[in-house]
PDB file of C-alpha atoms in Angstrom:
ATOM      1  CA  UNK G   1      -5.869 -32.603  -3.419  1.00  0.00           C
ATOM      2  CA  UNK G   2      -6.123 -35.940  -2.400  1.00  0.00           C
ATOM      3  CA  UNK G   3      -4.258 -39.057  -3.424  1.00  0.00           C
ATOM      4  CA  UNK G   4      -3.275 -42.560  -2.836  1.00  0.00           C
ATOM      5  CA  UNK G   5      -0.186 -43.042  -0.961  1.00  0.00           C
ATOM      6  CA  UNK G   6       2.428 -44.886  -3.446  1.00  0.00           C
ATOM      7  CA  UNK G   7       2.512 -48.201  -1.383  1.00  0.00           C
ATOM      8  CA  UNK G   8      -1.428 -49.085  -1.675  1.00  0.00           C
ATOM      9  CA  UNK G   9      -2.422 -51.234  -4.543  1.00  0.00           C
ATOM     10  CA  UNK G  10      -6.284 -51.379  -5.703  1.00  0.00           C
ATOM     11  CA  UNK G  11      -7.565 -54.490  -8.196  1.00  0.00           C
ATOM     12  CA  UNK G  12      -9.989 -54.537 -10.247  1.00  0.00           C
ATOM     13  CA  UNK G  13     -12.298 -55.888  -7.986  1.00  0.00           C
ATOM     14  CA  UNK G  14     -11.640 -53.100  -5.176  1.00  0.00           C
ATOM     15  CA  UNK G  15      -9.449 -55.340  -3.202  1.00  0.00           C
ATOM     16  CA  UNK G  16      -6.984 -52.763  -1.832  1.00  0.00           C
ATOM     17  CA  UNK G  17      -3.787 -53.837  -0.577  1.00  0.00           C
ATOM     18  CA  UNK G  18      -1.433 -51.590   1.566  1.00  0.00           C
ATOM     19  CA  UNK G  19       2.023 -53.443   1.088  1.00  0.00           C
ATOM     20  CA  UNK G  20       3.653 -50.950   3.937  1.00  0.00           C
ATOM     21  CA  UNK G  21       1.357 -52.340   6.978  1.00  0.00           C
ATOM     22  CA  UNK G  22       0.361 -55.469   4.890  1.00  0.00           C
ATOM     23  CA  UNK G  23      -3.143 -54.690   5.577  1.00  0.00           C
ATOM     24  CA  UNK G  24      -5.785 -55.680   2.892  1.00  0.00           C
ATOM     25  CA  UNK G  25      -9.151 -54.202   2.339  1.00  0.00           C
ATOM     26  CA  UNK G  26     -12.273 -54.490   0.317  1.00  0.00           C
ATOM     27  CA  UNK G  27     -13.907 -51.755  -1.680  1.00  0.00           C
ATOM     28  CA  UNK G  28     -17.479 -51.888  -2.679  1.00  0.00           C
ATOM     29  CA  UNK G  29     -18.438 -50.696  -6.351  1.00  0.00           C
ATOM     30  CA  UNK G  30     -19.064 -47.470  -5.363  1.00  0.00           C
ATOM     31  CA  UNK G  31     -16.172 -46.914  -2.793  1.00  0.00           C
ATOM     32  CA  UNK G  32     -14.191 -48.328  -6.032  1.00  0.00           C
ATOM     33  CA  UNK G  33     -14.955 -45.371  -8.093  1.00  0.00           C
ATOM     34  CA  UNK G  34     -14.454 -42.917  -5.964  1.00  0.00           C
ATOM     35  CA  UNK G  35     -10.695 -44.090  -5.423  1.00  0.00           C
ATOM     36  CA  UNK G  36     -10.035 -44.440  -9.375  1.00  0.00           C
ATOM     37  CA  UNK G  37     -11.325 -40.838  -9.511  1.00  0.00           C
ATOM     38  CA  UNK G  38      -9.304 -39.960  -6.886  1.00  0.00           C
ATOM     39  CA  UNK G  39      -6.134 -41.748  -7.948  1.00  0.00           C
ATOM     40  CA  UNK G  40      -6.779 -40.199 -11.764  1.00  0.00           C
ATOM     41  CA  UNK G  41      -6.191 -36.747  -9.857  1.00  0.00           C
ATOM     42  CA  UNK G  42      -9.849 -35.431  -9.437  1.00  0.00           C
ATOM     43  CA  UNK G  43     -10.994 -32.904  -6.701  1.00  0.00           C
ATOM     44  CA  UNK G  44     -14.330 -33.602  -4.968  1.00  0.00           C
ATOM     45  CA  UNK G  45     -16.551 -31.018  -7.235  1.00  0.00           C
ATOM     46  CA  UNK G  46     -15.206 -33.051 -10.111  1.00  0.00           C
ATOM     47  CA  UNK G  47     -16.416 -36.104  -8.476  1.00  0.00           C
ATOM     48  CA  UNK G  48     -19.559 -34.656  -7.501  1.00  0.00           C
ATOM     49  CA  UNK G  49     -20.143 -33.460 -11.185  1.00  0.00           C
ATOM     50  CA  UNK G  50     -19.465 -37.200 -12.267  1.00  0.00           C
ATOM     51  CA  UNK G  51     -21.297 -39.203  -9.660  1.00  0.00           C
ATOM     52  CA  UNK G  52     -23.912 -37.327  -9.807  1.00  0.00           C
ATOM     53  CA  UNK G  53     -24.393 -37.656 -13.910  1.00  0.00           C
ATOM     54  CA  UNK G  54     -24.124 -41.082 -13.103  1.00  0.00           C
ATOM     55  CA  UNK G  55     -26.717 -41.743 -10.290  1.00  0.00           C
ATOM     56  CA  UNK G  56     -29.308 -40.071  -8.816  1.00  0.00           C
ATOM     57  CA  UNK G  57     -27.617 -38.341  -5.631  1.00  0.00           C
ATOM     58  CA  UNK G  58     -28.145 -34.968  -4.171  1.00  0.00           C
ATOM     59  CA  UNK G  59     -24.843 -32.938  -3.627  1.00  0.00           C
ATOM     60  CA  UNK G  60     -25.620 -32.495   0.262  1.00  0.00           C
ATOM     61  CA  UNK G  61     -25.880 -35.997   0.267  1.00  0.00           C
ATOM     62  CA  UNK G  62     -23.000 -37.278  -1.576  1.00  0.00           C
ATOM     63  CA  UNK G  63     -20.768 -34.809   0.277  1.00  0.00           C
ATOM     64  CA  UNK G  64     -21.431 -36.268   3.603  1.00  0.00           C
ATOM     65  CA  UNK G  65     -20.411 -39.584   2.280  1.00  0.00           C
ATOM     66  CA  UNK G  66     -18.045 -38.281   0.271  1.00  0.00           C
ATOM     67  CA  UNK G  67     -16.098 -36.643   3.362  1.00  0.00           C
ATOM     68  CA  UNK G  68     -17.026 -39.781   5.889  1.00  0.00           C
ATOM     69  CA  UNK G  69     -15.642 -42.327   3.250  1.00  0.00           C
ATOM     70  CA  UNK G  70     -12.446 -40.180   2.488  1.00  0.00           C
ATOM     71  CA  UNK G  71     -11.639 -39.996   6.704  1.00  0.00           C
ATOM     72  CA  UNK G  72     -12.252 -43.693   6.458  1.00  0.00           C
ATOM     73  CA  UNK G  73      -9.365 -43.967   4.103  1.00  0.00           C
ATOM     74  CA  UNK G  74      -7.095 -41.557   5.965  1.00  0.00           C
ATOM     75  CA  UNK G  75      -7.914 -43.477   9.302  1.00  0.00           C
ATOM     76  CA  UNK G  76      -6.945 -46.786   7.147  1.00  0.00           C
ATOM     77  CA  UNK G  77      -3.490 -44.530   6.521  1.00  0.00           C
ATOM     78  CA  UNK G  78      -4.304 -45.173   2.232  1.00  0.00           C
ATOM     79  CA  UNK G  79      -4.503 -41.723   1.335  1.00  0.00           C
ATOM     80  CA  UNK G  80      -2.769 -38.070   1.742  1.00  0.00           C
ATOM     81  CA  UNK G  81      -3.767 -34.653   1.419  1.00  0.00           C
ATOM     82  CA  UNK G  82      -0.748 -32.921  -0.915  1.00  0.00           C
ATOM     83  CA  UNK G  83       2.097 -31.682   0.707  1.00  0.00           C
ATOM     84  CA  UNK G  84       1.810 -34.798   3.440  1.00  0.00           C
ATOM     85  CA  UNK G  85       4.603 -37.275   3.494  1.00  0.00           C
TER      86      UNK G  85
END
């Protein structure tokens, strides 16, 4: 499962700060969502189920983005996979 790493901070707004590298970053609306699901503990078919309810998406689709965003945020060193320290 993936998560945030305990020293990034997200706003409101999707401004994401990373107080270890004292990088900052900018989320759009979308991107935004995706990390509150992810930081409230959901897997990616949960996400799926939800985004999908919510806009008109097809699941191919979305998981493409899905798994380009989420290497976006591991490049970006904001999230981990479980068991990573």
């Amino acid at each position: 499962m993936l998560k945030l790493k305990s020293n990034v901070a997200i706003s409101e707004s999707g401004f994401v700060f990373d107080a270890g590298a004292g990088d900052s970053f900018s989320l759009n609306a979308t991107g935004l969502e995706i990390v509150q699901l992810i930081q409230a503990g959901k897997d990616f078919p949960e996400i799926l189920q939800i985004l999908s309810e919510k806009y008109e998406v097809d699941p191919e689709s979305f998981e493409r983005y899905f798994y380009d965003f989420v290497a976006t945020l591991k490049q970006m060193n904001l999230i981990e996979q479980d068991g990573e320290d």
